[in-house]
Tab-separated table of C-alpha atoms in Angstrom:
chain	number	residue	atom	x	y	z
U	1	MET	CA	105.962	98.724	103.368
U	2	MET	CA	103.260	98.504	106.009
U	3	PHE	CA	101.496	101.554	104.641
U	4	GLN	CA	101.665	100.199	101.103
U	5	ALA	CA	99.576	97.277	102.348
U	6	GLN	CA	97.237	99.718	104.070
U	7	VAL	CA	96.747	101.662	100.854
U	8	LYS	CA	95.850	98.433	99.113
U	9	TYR	CA	93.049	97.927	101.628
U	10	LEU	CA	91.589	101.255	100.551
U	11	ALA	CA	89.932	99.689	97.575
U	12	ALA	CA	88.134	97.342	99.935
U	13	ALA	CA	86.650	100.361	101.681
U	14	CYS	CA	85.570	101.804	98.342
U	15	VAL	CA	83.960	98.538	97.331
U	16	ALA	CA	82.117	97.926	100.565
U	17	LEU	CA	80.901	101.479	100.924
U	18	SER	CA	79.465	101.179	97.430
U	19	LEU	CA	77.391	98.109	98.228
U	20	LEU	CA	73.952	99.531	98.860
U	21	SER	CA	74.191	102.699	96.863
U	22	GLY	CA	72.340	103.634	93.732
U	23	CYS	CA	74.089	105.078	90.712
U	24	GLN	CA	75.153	108.601	91.590
U	25	THR	CA	77.290	111.132	89.801
U	26	VAL	CA	80.573	112.119	91.330
U	27	GLY	CA	81.082	115.735	92.323
U	28	LYS	CA	84.245	117.811	92.317
U	29	LYS	CA	87.468	115.807	92.404
U	30	PRO	CA	89.568	115.869	95.576
U	31	ALA	CA	92.770	117.861	95.230
U	32	ILE	CA	95.960	116.025	94.404
U	33	ASN	CA	99.534	117.211	94.524
U	34	THR	CA	100.811	118.061	91.051
U	35	ALA	CA	104.363	118.933	92.110
U	36	PRO	CA	107.196	117.104	90.325
U	37	LEU	CA	108.172	113.759	91.811
U	38	GLU	CA	111.102	113.703	94.174
U	39	ALA	CA	113.999	111.275	93.814
U	40	GLY	CA	113.003	107.733	94.764
U	41	GLN	CA	109.248	108.218	94.297
U	42	ASP	CA	107.350	105.731	92.141
U	43	PRO	CA	105.552	107.435	89.204
U	44	THR	CA	103.033	104.579	89.011
U	45	LYS	CA	101.813	105.490	92.501
U	46	GLN	CA	100.629	108.910	91.415
U	47	PHE	CA	97.416	108.439	89.471
U	48	SER	CA	93.752	109.274	89.210
U	49	LEU	CA	90.949	106.833	88.421
U	50	GLU	CA	87.277	107.469	87.716
U	51	GLY	CA	84.629	104.916	86.997
U	52	LYS	CA	81.873	102.712	88.257
U	53	ILE	CA	81.940	99.874	90.730
U	54	GLY	CA	79.379	97.121	91.194
U	55	VAL	CA	79.271	94.617	94.032
U	56	LYS	CA	77.184	91.496	94.421
U	57	THR	CA	77.213	89.364	97.565
U	58	PRO	CA	74.798	86.652	98.731
U	59	LYS	CA	72.937	89.251	100.819
U	60	GLN	CA	73.262	92.566	98.997
U	61	SER	CA	74.212	94.255	95.753
U	62	GLY	CA	74.595	97.714	94.328
U	63	SER	CA	76.719	100.068	92.280
U	64	ALA	CA	78.177	103.558	92.448
U	65	PHE	CA	80.563	105.944	90.735
U	66	TYR	CA	83.927	106.705	92.314
U	67	THR	CA	86.873	109.077	91.981
U	68	TRP	CA	90.174	107.795	93.381
U	69	GLN	CA	93.276	109.981	93.576
U	70	GLN	CA	96.597	108.466	94.631
U	71	ASP	CA	99.722	110.469	95.434
U	72	GLN	CA	102.433	108.101	96.663
U	73	ASP	CA	101.460	107.288	100.284
U	74	GLN	CA	98.389	109.533	100.354
U	75	PHE	CA	95.003	108.915	98.793
U	76	SER	CA	91.535	110.372	98.530
U	77	ILE	CA	88.391	108.614	97.336
U	78	GLN	CA	85.148	110.484	96.816
U	79	LEU	CA	81.802	108.706	96.704
U	80	ASN	CA	78.288	110.175	96.544
U	81	GLY	CA	75.086	108.673	97.912
U	82	ILE	CA	76.827	105.743	99.569
U	83	LEU	CA	74.522	103.874	101.962
U	84	GLY	CA	72.250	106.889	101.988
U	85	ILE	CA	74.825	108.994	103.820
U	86	GLY	CA	75.401	111.523	101.067
U	87	LYS	CA	78.769	112.741	99.874
U	88	THR	CA	81.516	110.624	101.395
U	89	ILE	CA	85.262	111.230	101.365
U	90	ILE	CA	87.783	108.595	102.372
U	91	GLU	CA	91.340	109.823	102.888
U	92	GLY	CA	94.501	108.161	104.070
U	93	GLN	CA	98.085	108.776	104.995
U	94	PRO	CA	100.579	106.649	106.950
U	95	GLY	CA	98.890	105.363	110.099
U	96	GLN	CA	95.552	107.128	109.633
U	97	VAL	CA	92.511	106.570	107.431
U	98	THR	CA	89.318	108.604	107.728
U	99	LEU	CA	85.791	108.517	106.349
U	100	ASP	CA	83.760	111.710	106.518
U	101	SER	CA	80.151	112.396	105.554
U	102	SER	CA	77.491	114.853	106.675
U	103	LYS	CA	75.367	112.088	108.195
U	104	THR	CA	77.956	109.864	109.877
U	105	GLY	CA	80.512	112.495	110.760
U	106	LEU	CA	84.164	111.529	110.940
U	107	ILE	CA	85.172	107.892	111.376
U	108	SER	CA	88.867	107.122	111.713
U	109	ALA	CA	91.039	104.031	111.914
U	110	THR	CA	94.673	103.070	111.560
U	111	THR	CA	94.062	100.909	108.479
U	112	PRO	CA	91.514	100.958	105.642
U	113	GLU	CA	90.474	97.428	106.593
U	114	GLU	CA	89.580	98.522	110.124
U	115	LEU	CA	87.735	101.531	108.689
U	116	LEU	CA	85.788	99.260	106.369
U	117	GLU	CA	84.669	97.080	109.242
U	118	ARG	CA	83.553	100.073	111.309
U	119	ALA	CA	81.649	101.634	108.425
U	120	THR	CA	79.961	98.516	107.032
U	121	GLY	CA	80.256	95.739	109.604
U	122	TRP	CA	82.125	93.339	107.333
U	123	ILE	CA	85.541	92.875	105.789
U	124	ALA	CA	86.282	92.316	102.122
U	125	PRO	CA	89.852	91.065	101.812
U	126	ILE	CA	90.672	92.918	98.597
U	127	THR	CA	94.199	93.758	99.622
U	128	TYR	CA	95.890	94.025	96.258
U	129	ILE	CA	93.693	96.162	94.058
U	130	ILE	CA	96.195	99.013	93.800
U	131	ASP	CA	98.451	96.590	91.912
U	132	TRP	CA	95.690	94.903	89.941
U	133	VAL	CA	94.440	98.175	88.414
U	134	ARG	CA	98.007	98.684	87.162
U	135	ALA	CA	98.004	95.171	85.599
U	136	GLN	CA	100.451	93.823	88.157
U	137	PRO	CA	100.343	91.000	90.679
U	138	ALA	CA	100.891	92.042	94.276
U	139	THR	CA	102.980	89.042	95.330
U	140	ASN	CA	105.300	86.437	93.868
U	141	GLU	CA	102.759	83.746	94.797
U	142	ALA	CA	100.148	84.962	92.298
U	143	GLU	CA	99.119	82.633	89.471
U	144	LEU	CA	99.056	84.575	86.216
U	145	GLU	CA	97.753	84.221	82.677
U	146	ARG	CA	98.689	86.552	79.813
U	147	ASP	CA	97.287	87.186	76.342
U	148	GLU	CA	99.212	87.099	73.049
U	149	GLN	CA	100.383	90.669	73.688
U	150	GLN	CA	101.728	89.619	77.104
U	151	ARG	CA	99.081	91.648	78.928
U	152	LEU	CA	97.930	90.206	82.220
U	153	ILE	CA	94.393	88.837	81.780
U	154	LYS	CA	93.964	86.559	84.825
U	155	ILE	CA	95.271	86.716	88.375
U	156	ASN	CA	94.648	84.143	91.103
U	157	GLU	CA	95.868	85.693	94.324
U	158	ALA	CA	94.890	85.799	98.009
U	159	ASP	CA	91.788	83.643	97.351
U	160	TRP	CA	90.573	86.053	94.657
U	161	ASN	CA	90.190	85.275	90.952
U	162	VAL	CA	90.590	88.404	88.846
U	163	ASP	CA	89.769	88.797	85.140
U	164	LEU	CA	91.273	91.870	83.464
U	165	SER	CA	89.917	93.353	80.206
U	166	TYR	CA	91.528	95.917	77.921
U	167	ALA	CA	90.282	98.374	75.310
U	168	ASP	CA	91.954	97.940	71.924
U	169	GLN	CA	95.745	97.976	72.326
U	170	ASP	CA	95.800	99.541	75.798
U	171	THR	CA	98.347	98.172	78.244
U	172	LEU	CA	96.316	99.011	81.359
U	173	PRO	CA	92.945	97.376	82.050
U	174	ASN	CA	89.648	99.202	81.765
U	175	LYS	CA	87.658	96.499	83.556
U	176	LEU	CA	88.371	94.097	86.407
U	177	ILE	CA	86.026	91.361	87.590
U	178	MET	CA	87.041	89.984	90.993
U	179	ARG	CA	85.473	86.860	92.470
U	180	GLN	CA	85.869	85.032	95.742
U	181	THR	CA	83.985	81.811	96.464
U	182	TYR	CA	83.396	80.540	99.990
U	183	GLN	CA	83.309	76.876	101.022
U	184	SER	CA	79.517	77.163	101.159
U	185	GLY	CA	79.542	77.924	97.426
U	186	GLU	CA	78.440	81.538	97.968
U	187	GLU	CA	80.322	84.123	95.921
U	188	ILE	CA	81.336	87.756	96.131
U	189	LYS	CA	81.633	89.411	92.733
U	190	ILE	CA	83.097	92.875	92.276
U	191	THR	CA	83.145	94.612	88.896
U	192	LEU	CA	85.393	97.645	88.622
U	193	LEU	CA	85.059	99.769	85.489
U	194	ILE	CA	87.811	102.307	84.902
U	195	GLN	CA	86.350	104.966	82.626
U	196	LYS	CA	89.109	107.546	82.961
U	197	ARG	CA	92.741	107.506	84.066
């Protein structure tokens, strides 16, 4: 369970590391295990996403392309041109998350949130994105709104307001807009486009 929460923090690392980047193309995909699932494994936790992410905060903004591969409790995210550090690979398994690039070398942490803070100096509490991209709330406390087809279109959870959009009759979203507003009125806005699953 603890690592499931850690995996959810991975998206925060992807978002924050994308902040100051320009639009770059993604290179070769990281390898992912294609062996058949074993008994008890969740098929929804073996997926691949490609797309574009944009982040806007009161102090900075930017966008980048990403490739995210998930295989149960292991993940790999590849980013290019992030923060001017060239090709960047973020990988995780239970108890260890690493970020590696030619300019920064290897940075490691026990959680993606800790890694995010080391790499960028700030924390984005986007702890549930692995569920949101699958059109699911992460907790029972989430406030939800559905469309006429019963697809999830709004989530209010963990101080984040999430709008989900779908292409045609798809049951999984192709766009998520996540917003968090501080007491000062300042807002973080994250737009995640999923161009390929």
